[in-house]
Short mmCIF file of C-alpha atoms in Angstrom, two decimals:
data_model
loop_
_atom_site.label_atom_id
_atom_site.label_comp_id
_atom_site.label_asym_id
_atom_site.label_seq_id
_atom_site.Cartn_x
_atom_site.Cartn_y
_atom_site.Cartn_z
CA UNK I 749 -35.78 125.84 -25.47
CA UNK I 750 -35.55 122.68 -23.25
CA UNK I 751 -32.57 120.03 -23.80
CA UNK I 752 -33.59 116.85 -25.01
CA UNK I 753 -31.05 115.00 -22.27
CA UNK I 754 -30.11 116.47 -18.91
CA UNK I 755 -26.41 115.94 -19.83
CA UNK I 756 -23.67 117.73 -18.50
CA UNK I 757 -22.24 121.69 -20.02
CA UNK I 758 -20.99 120.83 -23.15
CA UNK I 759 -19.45 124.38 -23.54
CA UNK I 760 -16.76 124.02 -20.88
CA UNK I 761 -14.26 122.33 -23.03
CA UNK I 762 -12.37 124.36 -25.32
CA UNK I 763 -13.99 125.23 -28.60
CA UNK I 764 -11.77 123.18 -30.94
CA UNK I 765 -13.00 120.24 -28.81
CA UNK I 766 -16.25 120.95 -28.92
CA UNK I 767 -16.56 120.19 -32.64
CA UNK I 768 -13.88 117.13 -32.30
CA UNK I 769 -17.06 115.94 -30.01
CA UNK I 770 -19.82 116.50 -32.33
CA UNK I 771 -17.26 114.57 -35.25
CA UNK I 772 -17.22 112.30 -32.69
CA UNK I 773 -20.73 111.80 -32.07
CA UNK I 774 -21.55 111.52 -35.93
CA UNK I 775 -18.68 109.39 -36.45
CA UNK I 776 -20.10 107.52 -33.87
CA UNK I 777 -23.42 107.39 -35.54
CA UNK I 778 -22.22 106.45 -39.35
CA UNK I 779 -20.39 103.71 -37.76
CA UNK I 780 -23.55 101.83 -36.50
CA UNK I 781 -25.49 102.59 -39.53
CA UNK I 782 -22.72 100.40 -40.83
CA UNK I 783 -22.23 97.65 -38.78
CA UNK I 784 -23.34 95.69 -36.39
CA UNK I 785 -24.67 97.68 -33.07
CA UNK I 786 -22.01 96.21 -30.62
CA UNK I 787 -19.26 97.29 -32.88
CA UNK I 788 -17.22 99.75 -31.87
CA UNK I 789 -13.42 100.30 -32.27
CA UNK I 790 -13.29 103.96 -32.51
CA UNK I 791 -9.94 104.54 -30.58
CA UNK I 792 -7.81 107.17 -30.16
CA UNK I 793 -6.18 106.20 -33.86
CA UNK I 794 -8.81 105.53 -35.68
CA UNK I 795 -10.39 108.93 -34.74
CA UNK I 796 -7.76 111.11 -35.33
CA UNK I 797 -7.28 109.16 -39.51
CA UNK I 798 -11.39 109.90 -39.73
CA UNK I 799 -11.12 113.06 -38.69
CA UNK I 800 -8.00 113.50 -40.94
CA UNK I 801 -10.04 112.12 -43.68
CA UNK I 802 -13.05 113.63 -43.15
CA UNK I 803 -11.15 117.64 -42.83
CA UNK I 804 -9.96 116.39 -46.65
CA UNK I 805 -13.23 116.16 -47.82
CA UNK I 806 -14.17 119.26 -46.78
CA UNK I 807 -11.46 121.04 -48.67
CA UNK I 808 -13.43 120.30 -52.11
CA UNK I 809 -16.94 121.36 -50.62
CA UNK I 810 -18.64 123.73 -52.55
CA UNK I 811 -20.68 124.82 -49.40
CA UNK I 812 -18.18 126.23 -47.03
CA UNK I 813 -15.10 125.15 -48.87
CA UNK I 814 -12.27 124.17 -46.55
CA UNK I 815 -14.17 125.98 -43.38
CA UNK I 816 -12.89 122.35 -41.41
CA UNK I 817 -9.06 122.71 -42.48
CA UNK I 818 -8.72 126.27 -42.91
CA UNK I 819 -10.56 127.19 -38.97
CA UNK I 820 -11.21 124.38 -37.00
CA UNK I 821 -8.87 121.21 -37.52
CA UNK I 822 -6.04 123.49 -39.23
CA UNK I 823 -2.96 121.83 -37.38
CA UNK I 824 -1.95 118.83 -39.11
CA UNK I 825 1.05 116.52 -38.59
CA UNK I 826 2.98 113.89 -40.36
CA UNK I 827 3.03 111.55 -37.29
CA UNK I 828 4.67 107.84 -38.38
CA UNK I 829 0.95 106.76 -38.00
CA UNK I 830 -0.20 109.46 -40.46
CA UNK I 831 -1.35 113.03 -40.18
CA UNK I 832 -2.53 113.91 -36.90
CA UNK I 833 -4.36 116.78 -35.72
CA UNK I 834 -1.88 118.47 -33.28
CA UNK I 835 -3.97 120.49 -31.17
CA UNK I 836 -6.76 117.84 -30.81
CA UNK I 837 -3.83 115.22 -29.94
CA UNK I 838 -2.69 117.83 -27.43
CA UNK I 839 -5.72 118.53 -25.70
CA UNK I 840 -6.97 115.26 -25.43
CA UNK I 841 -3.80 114.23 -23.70
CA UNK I 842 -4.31 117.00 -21.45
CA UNK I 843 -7.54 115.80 -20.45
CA UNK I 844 -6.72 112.15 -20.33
CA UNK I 845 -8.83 111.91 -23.77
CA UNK I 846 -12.17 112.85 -21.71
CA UNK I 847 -14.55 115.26 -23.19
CA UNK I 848 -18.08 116.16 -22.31
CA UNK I 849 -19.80 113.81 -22.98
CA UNK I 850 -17.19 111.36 -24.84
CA UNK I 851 -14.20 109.20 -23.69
CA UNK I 852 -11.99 108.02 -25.86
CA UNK I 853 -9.91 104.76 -25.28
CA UNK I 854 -7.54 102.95 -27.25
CA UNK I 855 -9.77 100.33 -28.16
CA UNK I 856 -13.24 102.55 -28.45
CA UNK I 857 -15.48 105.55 -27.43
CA UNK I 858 -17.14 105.53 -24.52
CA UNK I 859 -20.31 107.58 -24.57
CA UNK I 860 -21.06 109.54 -20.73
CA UNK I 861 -25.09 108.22 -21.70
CA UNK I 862 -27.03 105.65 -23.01
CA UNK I 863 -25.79 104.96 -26.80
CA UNK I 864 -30.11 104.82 -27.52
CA UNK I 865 -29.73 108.47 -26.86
CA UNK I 866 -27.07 109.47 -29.13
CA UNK I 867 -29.28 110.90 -31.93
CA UNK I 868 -30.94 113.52 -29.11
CA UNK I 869 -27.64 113.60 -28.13
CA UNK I 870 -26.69 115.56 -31.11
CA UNK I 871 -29.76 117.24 -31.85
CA UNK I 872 -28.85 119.44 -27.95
CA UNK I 873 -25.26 120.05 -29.45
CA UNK I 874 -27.17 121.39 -32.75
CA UNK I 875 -29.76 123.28 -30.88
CA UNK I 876 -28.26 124.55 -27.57
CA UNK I 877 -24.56 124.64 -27.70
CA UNK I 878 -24.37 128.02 -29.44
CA UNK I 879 -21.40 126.35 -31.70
CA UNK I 880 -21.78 127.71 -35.66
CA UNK I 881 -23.92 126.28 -37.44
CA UNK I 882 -21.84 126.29 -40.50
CA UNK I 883 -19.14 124.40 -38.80
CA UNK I 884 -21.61 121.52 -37.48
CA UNK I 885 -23.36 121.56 -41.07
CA UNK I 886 -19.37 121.03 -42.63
CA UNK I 887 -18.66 118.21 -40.24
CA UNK I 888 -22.27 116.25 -40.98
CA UNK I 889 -22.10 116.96 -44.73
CA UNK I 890 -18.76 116.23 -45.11
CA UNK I 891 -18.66 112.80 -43.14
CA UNK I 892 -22.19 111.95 -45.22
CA UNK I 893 -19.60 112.95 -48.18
CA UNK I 894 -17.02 110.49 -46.83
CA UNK I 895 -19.74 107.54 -46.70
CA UNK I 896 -20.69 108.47 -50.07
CA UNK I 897 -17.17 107.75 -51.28
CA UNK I 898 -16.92 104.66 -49.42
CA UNK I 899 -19.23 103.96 -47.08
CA UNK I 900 -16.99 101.30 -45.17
CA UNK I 901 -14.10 103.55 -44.11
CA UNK I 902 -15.52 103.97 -40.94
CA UNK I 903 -15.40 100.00 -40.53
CA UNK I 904 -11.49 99.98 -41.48
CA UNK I 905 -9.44 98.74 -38.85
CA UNK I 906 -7.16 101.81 -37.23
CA UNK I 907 -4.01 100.65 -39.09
CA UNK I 908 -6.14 100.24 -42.16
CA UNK I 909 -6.32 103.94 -42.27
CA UNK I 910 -3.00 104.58 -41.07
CA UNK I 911 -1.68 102.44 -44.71
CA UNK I 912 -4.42 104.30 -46.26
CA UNK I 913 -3.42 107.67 -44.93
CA UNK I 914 -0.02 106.77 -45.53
CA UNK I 915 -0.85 106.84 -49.59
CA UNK I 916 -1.53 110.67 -49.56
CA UNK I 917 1.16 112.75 -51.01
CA UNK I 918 0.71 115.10 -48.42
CA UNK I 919 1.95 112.71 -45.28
CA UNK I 920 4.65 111.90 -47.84
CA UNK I 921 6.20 115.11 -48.59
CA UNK I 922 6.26 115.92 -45.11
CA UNK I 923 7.58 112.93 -43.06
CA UNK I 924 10.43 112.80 -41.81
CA UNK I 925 11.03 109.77 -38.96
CA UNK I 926 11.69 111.64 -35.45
CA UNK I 927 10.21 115.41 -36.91
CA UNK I 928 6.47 116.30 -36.87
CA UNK I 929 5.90 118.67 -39.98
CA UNK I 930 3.52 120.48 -40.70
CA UNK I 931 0.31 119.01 -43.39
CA UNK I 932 -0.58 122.68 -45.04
CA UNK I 933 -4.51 122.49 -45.81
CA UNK I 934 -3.53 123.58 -49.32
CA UNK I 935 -1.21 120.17 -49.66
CA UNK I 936 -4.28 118.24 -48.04
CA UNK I 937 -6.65 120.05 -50.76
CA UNK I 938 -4.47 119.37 -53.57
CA UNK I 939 -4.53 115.85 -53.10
CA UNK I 940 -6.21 113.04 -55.36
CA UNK I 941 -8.17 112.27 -52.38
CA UNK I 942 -7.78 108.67 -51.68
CA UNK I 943 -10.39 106.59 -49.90
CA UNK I 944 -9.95 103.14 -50.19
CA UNK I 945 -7.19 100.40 -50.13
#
């Protein structure tokens, strides 16, 4: 089958990547279903609290329960701007937060094509990246999951989610200032699963 867009191998990037791409990319999309098109503050921050958020969610699926924090985004920190996935953090320093298809800034996300595209965009990842399907189905389901519980999370400003990320027991029992602990998935599943100030 034929890609949609010519763009670049999006299987040369490590696997865990890979999916932090296609969270990206939906991410991405949720966001400008809810707000204005120009909008666009998904930094480096704000990414890694959504993602946080969004591997939470997961864990009380019925359809692949936990798949996101138990395989994929399993290495969670309490950072003193909340729970941070480690490896992700780590890789994207490596590759001075470029991916595929995706840069991420400080200030936003920088798409490699035209943002008109980004729907076909993701329909190539879904059809011709050979990634699981169950994985891609937990990241869409649970983000739609995370817009069902409040829709404008993805419109909270970075430190917005860092106070709200901050309210979880789980970043609570394990901070300690100057030590990067460890966020179990079980202590991220047992939570009360907060998702708005």
């Amino acid at each position: 089958m034929a890609k949609l867009l010519n763009l670049p191998s999006f299987t040369t990037q490590q696997l865990p990547l890979q999916y932090f791409e296609y969270f990206l990319m939906r991410t991405l999309q949720w966001l400008k279903k809810e707000s204005d098109a120009s909008q666009n503050d998904l930094s480096v921050l704000k990414c890694q609290k959504l993602l946080f958020f969004t591997t939470a969610i997961n864990c009380q699926s019925s359809v692949n329960e936990a798949i996101l924090a138990k395989q994929i985004f399993n290495h969670f920190k309490a950072y003193q701007y909340g729970p941070v996935e480690e490896n992700i953090y780590n890789l994207l320093k490596v590759n001075n937060n470029q991916l595929s298809h995706i840069t991420l800034t400080f200030k936003s996300l920088e798409l490699a094509f035209d943002a008109g595209h980004l729907n076909l965009a993701i329909a190539d990842i879904e059809k011709e990246s050979g990634l699981d399907s169950s994985v891609l189905n937990s990241i869409t389901s649970s983000i739609e999951d995370l817009s069902n519980k409040n829709k404008n999370l993805v419109r909270y400003s970075p430190f917005n989610l860092v106070e709200l990320s901050h309210r979880w027991r789980c970043w609570n029992y394990s901070y300690v200032e100057g030590i990067r602990a460890d966020i179990s998935w079980k202590s991220i599943a047992e939570e009360s699963m907060i998702f708005s100030l």
